[in-house]
Structures are given as C-alpha cells and as structure tokens.
C-alpha cells in the first residue's frame, strides 16, 4: 500500500508542486504496518478512517482475511492502536457499519472501543449500510429504512452513545468524490 501511495505523493511533490492542504485516507486497516506508518509520518496524515462491521463476533463472521480466511477484527484493533500510538496528531475515525442484523451490538462496540481510546483522537460513529435494490438486501446485509435510521440516531443520542448533534447541519466534511480539488485513488 505505502509503495503505491508513495509514488503518487512523490510525483505530486516533485512534478506538480501543489501544496496538499489536507491528507486523509479511508482504509479497511488491514495493511497498516511499519512502512505505512513511516509513509504517513513523511506525508502528514490529517485523518484516517477505518471501518468495522460491528462487534468482534459480527465483524469476524463476515470479514475474513483474503488469503488465510482468518478473522480480522483483532488485527484491525491492533492496527488502530498502532496508528494512535505512532501518529498522535492524526485523527482516526472508526466507522462501525450498521444494518438491521447488527444494530443492537453497536452500543457494546462503542462502549468497549470508546473506553480503549479514551482521550485519544479517535471518533467512533455509525455508518449506515444502504442497498439500492428493491428488497434492500444484498449478500449478508439488510439495510435500515430512513425512519429506522432516524430512530436509531435518536436512541443513540438519548443513550449518550454519541457526542454529535442529532439536529441537521451542513456537514463539515464532504465525500472526497464530491469535491472539485480532491483525488480518490481506488
């Protein structure tokens, strides 16, 4: 991962000479290692978003290592710990993917992870999976309807599982794909 991104960043720095105002990445977190951390130190990372699919049990039941078929949750948590330790100025967003089958274990995950990274630059929040097919299902996912999401957010706010406002406001960050001066590398 770092090798490919390093080539791109080096070309931007040497050939294009554009100042990079913000530098962030969205990743599944599985390839975080010493080389990646060194790269992130060289090209200061403002934000890293890593996704989890709910509690350890839920996550490990649906997200396996591509080559070994081993569970990935513990490795991702270890990698987030590594990022937090080595990149204290980088904010880490842990997005917990939510759908009908795992919405109830969100609170447990927030409690455990929130305690683990207390007083660190880690933000834990739900990401609602959406399926645009007629039945709102795909593979192992059963997405929530808009009213279910609204009820979930209200419940989350009442239970103190969020420090975010539940009232609508203009988003601070927009998806990079919607910005004119951002690049998404896939």
PDB file of C-alpha atoms in Angstrom:
ATOM      1  CA  UNK A   1       0.000   0.000   0.000  1.00  0.00           C
ATOM      2  CA  UNK A   2       2.643   2.547   1.044  1.00  0.00           C
ATOM      3  CA  UNK A   3       4.743   1.899  -2.078  1.00  0.00           C
ATOM      4  CA  UNK A   4       1.944   2.807  -4.482  1.00  0.00           C
ATOM      5  CA  UNK A   5       0.826   5.853  -2.496  1.00  0.00           C
ATOM      6  CA  UNK A   6       4.432   6.959  -2.028  1.00  0.00           C
ATOM      7  CA  UNK A   7       4.958   7.029  -5.818  1.00  0.00           C
ATOM      8  CA  UNK A   8       1.868   9.186  -6.268  1.00  0.00           C
ATOM      9  CA  UNK A   9       2.782  11.588  -3.466  1.00  0.00           C
ATOM     10  CA  UNK A  10       6.366  11.874  -4.716  1.00  0.00           C
ATOM     11  CA  UNK A  11       5.147  12.792  -8.205  1.00  0.00           C
ATOM     12  CA  UNK A  12       2.756  15.390  -6.800  1.00  0.00           C
ATOM     13  CA  UNK A  13       5.550  16.872  -4.701  1.00  0.00           C
ATOM     14  CA  UNK A  14       8.240  16.858  -7.414  1.00  0.00           C
ATOM     15  CA  UNK A  15       6.341  17.297 -10.673  1.00  0.00           C
ATOM     16  CA  UNK A  16       3.118  19.093  -9.888  1.00  0.00           C
ATOM     17  CA  UNK A  17       4.322  21.036  -6.855  1.00  0.00           C
ATOM     18  CA  UNK A  18       0.838  21.548  -5.483  1.00  0.00           C
ATOM     19  CA  UNK A  19       0.530  22.168  -1.769  1.00  0.00           C
ATOM     20  CA  UNK A  20      -1.538  19.484  -0.087  1.00  0.00           C
ATOM     21  CA  UNK A  21      -3.871  21.198   2.371  1.00  0.00           C
ATOM     22  CA  UNK A  22      -5.445  18.065   3.796  1.00  0.00           C
ATOM     23  CA  UNK A  23      -4.379  14.485   3.572  1.00  0.00           C
ATOM     24  CA  UNK A  24      -6.727  11.676   4.564  1.00  0.00           C
ATOM     25  CA  UNK A  25      -7.367   8.060   3.744  1.00  0.00           C
ATOM     26  CA  UNK A  26     -10.223   5.611   4.062  1.00  0.00           C
ATOM     27  CA  UNK A  27      -8.996   2.052   4.526  1.00  0.00           C
ATOM     28  CA  UNK A  28     -10.080  -1.315   5.825  1.00  0.00           C
ATOM     29  CA  UNK A  29      -6.985  -1.063   8.056  1.00  0.00           C
ATOM     30  CA  UNK A  30      -5.583  -4.497   7.315  1.00  0.00           C
ATOM     31  CA  UNK A  31      -2.319  -3.357   5.692  1.00  0.00           C
ATOM     32  CA  UNK A  32      -1.157  -0.917   8.370  1.00  0.00           C
ATOM     33  CA  UNK A  33       2.472  -1.727   9.156  1.00  0.00           C
ATOM     34  CA  UNK A  34       5.795  -0.008   9.852  1.00  0.00           C
ATOM     35  CA  UNK A  35       6.240   1.070   6.212  1.00  0.00           C
ATOM     36  CA  UNK A  36       2.750   2.568   6.066  1.00  0.00           C
ATOM     37  CA  UNK A  37       3.273   4.433   9.341  1.00  0.00           C
ATOM     38  CA  UNK A  38       6.611   5.780   8.041  1.00  0.00           C
ATOM     39  CA  UNK A  39       4.845   6.976   4.903  1.00  0.00           C
ATOM     40  CA  UNK A  40       2.136   8.656   6.995  1.00  0.00           C
ATOM     41  CA  UNK A  41       4.849  10.364   9.037  1.00  0.00           C
ATOM     42  CA  UNK A  42       6.587  11.641   5.884  1.00  0.00           C
ATOM     43  CA  UNK A  43       3.338  12.849   4.320  1.00  0.00           C
ATOM     44  CA  UNK A  44       1.489  14.064   7.400  1.00  0.00           C
ATOM     45  CA  UNK A  45      -1.895  12.388   7.568  1.00  0.00           C
ATOM     46  CA  UNK A  46      -4.734  14.537   8.927  1.00  0.00           C
ATOM     47  CA  UNK A  47      -7.288  11.770   9.152  1.00  0.00           C
ATOM     48  CA  UNK A  48      -7.585   8.008   8.762  1.00  0.00           C
ATOM     49  CA  UNK A  49     -10.962   6.289   8.546  1.00  0.00           C
ATOM     50  CA  UNK A  50     -11.152   2.569   9.267  1.00  0.00           C
ATOM     51  CA  UNK A  51     -14.346   0.565   9.051  1.00  0.00           C
ATOM     52  CA  UNK A  52     -15.534  -2.247  11.301  1.00  0.00           C
ATOM     53  CA  UNK A  53     -18.629  -4.368  10.780  1.00  0.00           C
ATOM     54  CA  UNK A  54     -19.991  -4.207  14.316  1.00  0.00           C
ATOM     55  CA  UNK A  55     -18.895  -6.179  17.352  1.00  0.00           C
ATOM     56  CA  UNK A  56     -15.941  -8.576  17.204  1.00  0.00           C
ATOM     57  CA  UNK A  57     -18.232 -11.551  16.676  1.00  0.00           C
ATOM     58  CA  UNK A  58     -20.244  -9.888  13.919  1.00  0.00           C
ATOM     59  CA  UNK A  59     -17.188  -8.440  12.187  1.00  0.00           C
ATOM     60  CA  UNK A  60     -15.291 -11.734  12.214  1.00  0.00           C
ATOM     61  CA  UNK A  61     -18.332 -13.606  10.916  1.00  0.00           C
ATOM     62  CA  UNK A  62     -18.421 -11.571   7.695  1.00  0.00           C
ATOM     63  CA  UNK A  63     -14.964 -10.086   7.137  1.00  0.00           C
ATOM     64  CA  UNK A  64     -12.127 -12.572   6.724  1.00  0.00           C
ATOM     65  CA  UNK A  65      -8.534 -12.282   5.533  1.00  0.00           C
ATOM     66  CA  UNK A  66      -8.453 -12.645   1.747  1.00  0.00           C
ATOM     67  CA  UNK A  67      -5.636 -15.216   1.740  1.00  0.00           C
ATOM     68  CA  UNK A  68      -5.973 -17.137   5.006  1.00  0.00           C
ATOM     69  CA  UNK A  69      -9.703 -16.799   5.700  1.00  0.00           C
ATOM     70  CA  UNK A  70      -8.739 -15.829   9.273  1.00  0.00           C
ATOM     71  CA  UNK A  71     -10.828 -13.363  11.320  1.00  0.00           C
ATOM     72  CA  UNK A  72      -9.664  -9.730  11.002  1.00  0.00           C
ATOM     73  CA  UNK A  73     -11.144  -7.821  13.967  1.00  0.00           C
ATOM     74  CA  UNK A  74      -8.215  -8.247  16.393  1.00  0.00           C
ATOM     75  CA  UNK A  75      -5.721  -7.267  13.683  1.00  0.00           C
ATOM     76  CA  UNK A  76      -7.675  -4.097  12.887  1.00  0.00           C
ATOM     77  CA  UNK A  77      -7.849  -3.116  16.564  1.00  0.00           C
ATOM     78  CA  UNK A  78      -4.095  -3.729  16.884  1.00  0.00           C
ATOM     79  CA  UNK A  79      -3.507  -1.576  13.794  1.00  0.00           C
ATOM     80  CA  UNK A  80      -5.666   1.251  15.157  1.00  0.00           C
ATOM     81  CA  UNK A  81      -3.701   1.077  18.427  1.00  0.00           C
ATOM     82  CA  UNK A  82      -0.506   1.356  16.362  1.00  0.00           C
ATOM     83  CA  UNK A  83      -1.804   4.403  14.470  1.00  0.00           C
ATOM     84  CA  UNK A  84      -2.921   6.109  17.694  1.00  0.00           C
ATOM     85  CA  UNK A  85       0.497   5.495  19.286  1.00  0.00           C
ATOM     86  CA  UNK A  86       2.667   6.444  16.315  1.00  0.00           C
ATOM     87  CA  UNK A  87       0.578   9.273  14.836  1.00  0.00           C
ATOM     88  CA  UNK A  88      -0.827  11.176  17.830  1.00  0.00           C
ATOM     89  CA  UNK A  89      -1.714  14.253  15.717  1.00  0.00           C
ATOM     90  CA  UNK A  90      -3.740  12.207  13.232  1.00  0.00           C
ATOM     91  CA  UNK A  91      -7.434  11.834  13.956  1.00  0.00           C
ATOM     92  CA  UNK A  92      -8.823   8.348  13.495  1.00  0.00           C
ATOM     93  CA  UNK A  93     -12.449   7.789  12.542  1.00  0.00           C
ATOM     94  CA  UNK A  94     -13.714   4.313  13.332  1.00  0.00           C
ATOM     95  CA  UNK A  95     -16.847   3.808  11.305  1.00  0.00           C
ATOM     96  CA  UNK A  96     -18.979   0.925  12.526  1.00  0.00           C
ATOM     97  CA  UNK A  97     -21.128  -0.312   9.668  1.00  0.00           C
ATOM     98  CA  UNK A  98     -24.728  -0.677  10.791  1.00  0.00           C
ATOM     99  CA  UNK A  99     -27.639  -2.566   9.293  1.00  0.00           C
ATOM    100  CA  UNK A 100     -30.638  -4.396  10.696  1.00  0.00           C
ATOM    101  CA  UNK A 101     -28.719  -7.517  11.718  1.00  0.00           C
ATOM    102  CA  UNK A 102     -26.126  -5.763  13.881  1.00  0.00           C
ATOM    103  CA  UNK A 103     -27.741  -2.532  15.057  1.00  0.00           C
ATOM    104  CA  UNK A 104     -28.142  -3.864  18.599  1.00  0.00           C
ATOM    105  CA  UNK A 105     -24.451  -4.592  19.135  1.00  0.00           C
ATOM    106  CA  UNK A 106     -23.408  -1.036  18.164  1.00  0.00           C
ATOM    107  CA  UNK A 107     -23.675   0.182  21.763  1.00  0.00           C
ATOM    108  CA  UNK A 108     -21.428  -2.573  23.084  1.00  0.00           C
ATOM    109  CA  UNK A 109     -18.824  -1.830  20.410  1.00  0.00           C
ATOM    110  CA  UNK A 110     -18.911   1.908  21.183  1.00  0.00           C
ATOM    111  CA  UNK A 111     -18.537   1.242  24.906  1.00  0.00           C
ATOM    112  CA  UNK A 112     -15.571  -1.121  24.526  1.00  0.00           C
ATOM    113  CA  UNK A 113     -13.757   0.881  21.854  1.00  0.00           C
ATOM    114  CA  UNK A 114     -14.576   4.249  23.432  1.00  0.00           C
ATOM    115  CA  UNK A 115     -13.002   3.117  26.686  1.00  0.00           C
ATOM    116  CA  UNK A 116      -9.970   1.724  24.861  1.00  0.00           C
ATOM    117  CA  UNK A 117      -9.217   5.001  23.082  1.00  0.00           C
ATOM    118  CA  UNK A 118     -10.463   7.390  25.742  1.00  0.00           C
ATOM    119  CA  UNK A 119      -8.744  10.792  25.498  1.00  0.00           C
ATOM    120  CA  UNK A 120      -7.235   9.900  22.119  1.00  0.00           C
ATOM    121  CA  UNK A 121      -8.056  11.465  18.761  1.00  0.00           C
ATOM    122  CA  UNK A 122     -10.472   8.652  17.896  1.00  0.00           C
ATOM    123  CA  UNK A 123     -14.058   9.248  16.800  1.00  0.00           C
ATOM    124  CA  UNK A 124     -16.404   6.241  16.723  1.00  0.00           C
ATOM    125  CA  UNK A 125     -19.603   6.584  14.755  1.00  0.00           C
ATOM    126  CA  UNK A 126     -22.185   4.543  12.831  1.00  0.00           C
ATOM    127  CA  UNK A 127     -22.125   4.183   9.079  1.00  0.00           C
ATOM    128  CA  UNK A 128     -25.480   3.027   7.772  1.00  0.00           C
ATOM    129  CA  UNK A 129     -25.193   0.492   5.001  1.00  0.00           C
ATOM    130  CA  UNK A 130     -27.567   1.172   2.174  1.00  0.00           C
ATOM    131  CA  UNK A 131     -28.742  -1.187  -0.515  1.00  0.00           C
ATOM    132  CA  UNK A 132     -30.469   0.309  -3.509  1.00  0.00           C
ATOM    133  CA  UNK A 133     -32.172  -2.845  -4.727  1.00  0.00           C
ATOM    134  CA  UNK A 134     -35.904  -3.437  -4.339  1.00  0.00           C
ATOM    135  CA  UNK A 135     -35.683  -5.670  -1.254  1.00  0.00           C
ATOM    136  CA  UNK A 136     -32.968  -3.518   0.427  1.00  0.00           C
ATOM    137  CA  UNK A 137     -30.798  -6.615   0.859  1.00  0.00           C
ATOM    138  CA  UNK A 138     -27.535  -7.874  -0.588  1.00  0.00           C
ATOM    139  CA  UNK A 139     -25.394 -10.799   0.488  1.00  0.00           C
ATOM    140  CA  UNK A 140     -25.259 -10.590   4.286  1.00  0.00           C
ATOM    141  CA  UNK A 141     -26.697  -7.083   4.597  1.00  0.00           C
ATOM    142  CA  UNK A 142     -30.238  -5.944   5.333  1.00  0.00           C
ATOM    143  CA  UNK A 143     -30.248  -2.149   5.261  1.00  0.00           C
ATOM    144  CA  UNK A 144     -32.323   0.026   7.541  1.00  0.00           C
ATOM    145  CA  UNK A 145     -35.093   2.266   6.226  1.00  0.00           C
ATOM    146  CA  UNK A 146     -34.806   6.049   6.722  1.00  0.00           C
ATOM    147  CA  UNK A 147     -37.237   6.062   9.649  1.00  0.00           C
ATOM    148  CA  UNK A 148     -35.294   3.213  11.318  1.00  0.00           C
ATOM    149  CA  UNK A 149     -32.070   5.190  10.940  1.00  0.00           C
ATOM    150  CA  UNK A 150     -33.716   8.280  12.425  1.00  0.00           C
ATOM    151  CA  UNK A 151     -34.991   6.247  15.384  1.00  0.00           C
ATOM    152  CA  UNK A 152     -31.568   4.653  15.843  1.00  0.00           C
ATOM    153  CA  UNK A 153     -29.825   8.053  15.852  1.00  0.00           C
ATOM    154  CA  UNK A 154     -32.336   9.451  18.351  1.00  0.00           C
ATOM    155  CA  UNK A 155     -31.902   6.385  20.586  1.00  0.00           C
ATOM    156  CA  UNK A 156     -28.125   6.661  20.287  1.00  0.00           C
ATOM    157  CA  UNK A 157     -28.263  10.329  21.289  1.00  0.00           C
ATOM    158  CA  UNK A 158     -30.527   9.610  24.280  1.00  0.00           C
ATOM    159  CA  UNK A 159     -28.257   6.798  25.491  1.00  0.00           C
ATOM    160  CA  UNK A 160     -25.222   9.096  25.345  1.00  0.00           C
ATOM    161  CA  UNK A 161     -23.560   6.935  22.693  1.00  0.00           C
ATOM    162  CA  UNK A 162     -22.807   9.992  20.580  1.00  0.00           C
ATOM    163  CA  UNK A 163     -21.373  13.405  21.215  1.00  0.00           C
ATOM    164  CA  UNK A 164     -22.713  14.599  17.862  1.00  0.00           C
ATOM    165  CA  UNK A 165     -25.842  16.687  17.477  1.00  0.00           C
ATOM    166  CA  UNK A 166     -28.891  14.895  16.089  1.00  0.00           C
ATOM    167  CA  UNK A 167     -30.123  18.111  14.519  1.00  0.00           C
ATOM    168  CA  UNK A 168     -29.421  18.681  10.817  1.00  0.00           C
ATOM    169  CA  UNK A 169     -26.461  20.859   9.938  1.00  0.00           C
ATOM    170  CA  UNK A 170     -24.235  21.351   6.939  1.00  0.00           C
ATOM    171  CA  UNK A 171     -21.595  18.611   7.004  1.00  0.00           C
ATOM    172  CA  UNK A 172     -18.084  19.679   7.986  1.00  0.00           C
ATOM    173  CA  UNK A 173     -16.557  17.182   5.601  1.00  0.00           C
ATOM    174  CA  UNK A 174     -17.994  16.068   2.321  1.00  0.00           C
ATOM    175  CA  UNK A 175     -17.135  12.897   0.492  1.00  0.00           C
ATOM    176  CA  UNK A 176     -13.947  13.398  -1.489  1.00  0.00           C
ATOM    177  CA  UNK A 177     -15.767  12.240  -4.623  1.00  0.00           C
ATOM    178  CA  UNK A 178     -17.992  15.344  -4.342  1.00  0.00           C
ATOM    179  CA  UNK A 179     -15.118  17.847  -4.151  1.00  0.00           C
ATOM    180  CA  UNK A 180     -13.563  19.611  -7.107  1.00  0.00           C
ATOM    181  CA  UNK A 181      -9.980  19.550  -5.799  1.00  0.00           C
ATOM    182  CA  UNK A 182      -9.702  16.065  -4.339  1.00  0.00           C
ATOM    183  CA  UNK A 183      -8.454  12.800  -5.731  1.00  0.00           C
ATOM    184  CA  UNK A 184      -9.863   9.392  -4.934  1.00  0.00           C
ATOM    185  CA  UNK A 185      -7.466   6.541  -5.607  1.00  0.00           C
ATOM    186  CA  UNK A 186      -9.065   3.130  -5.884  1.00  0.00           C
TER     187      UNK A 186
END
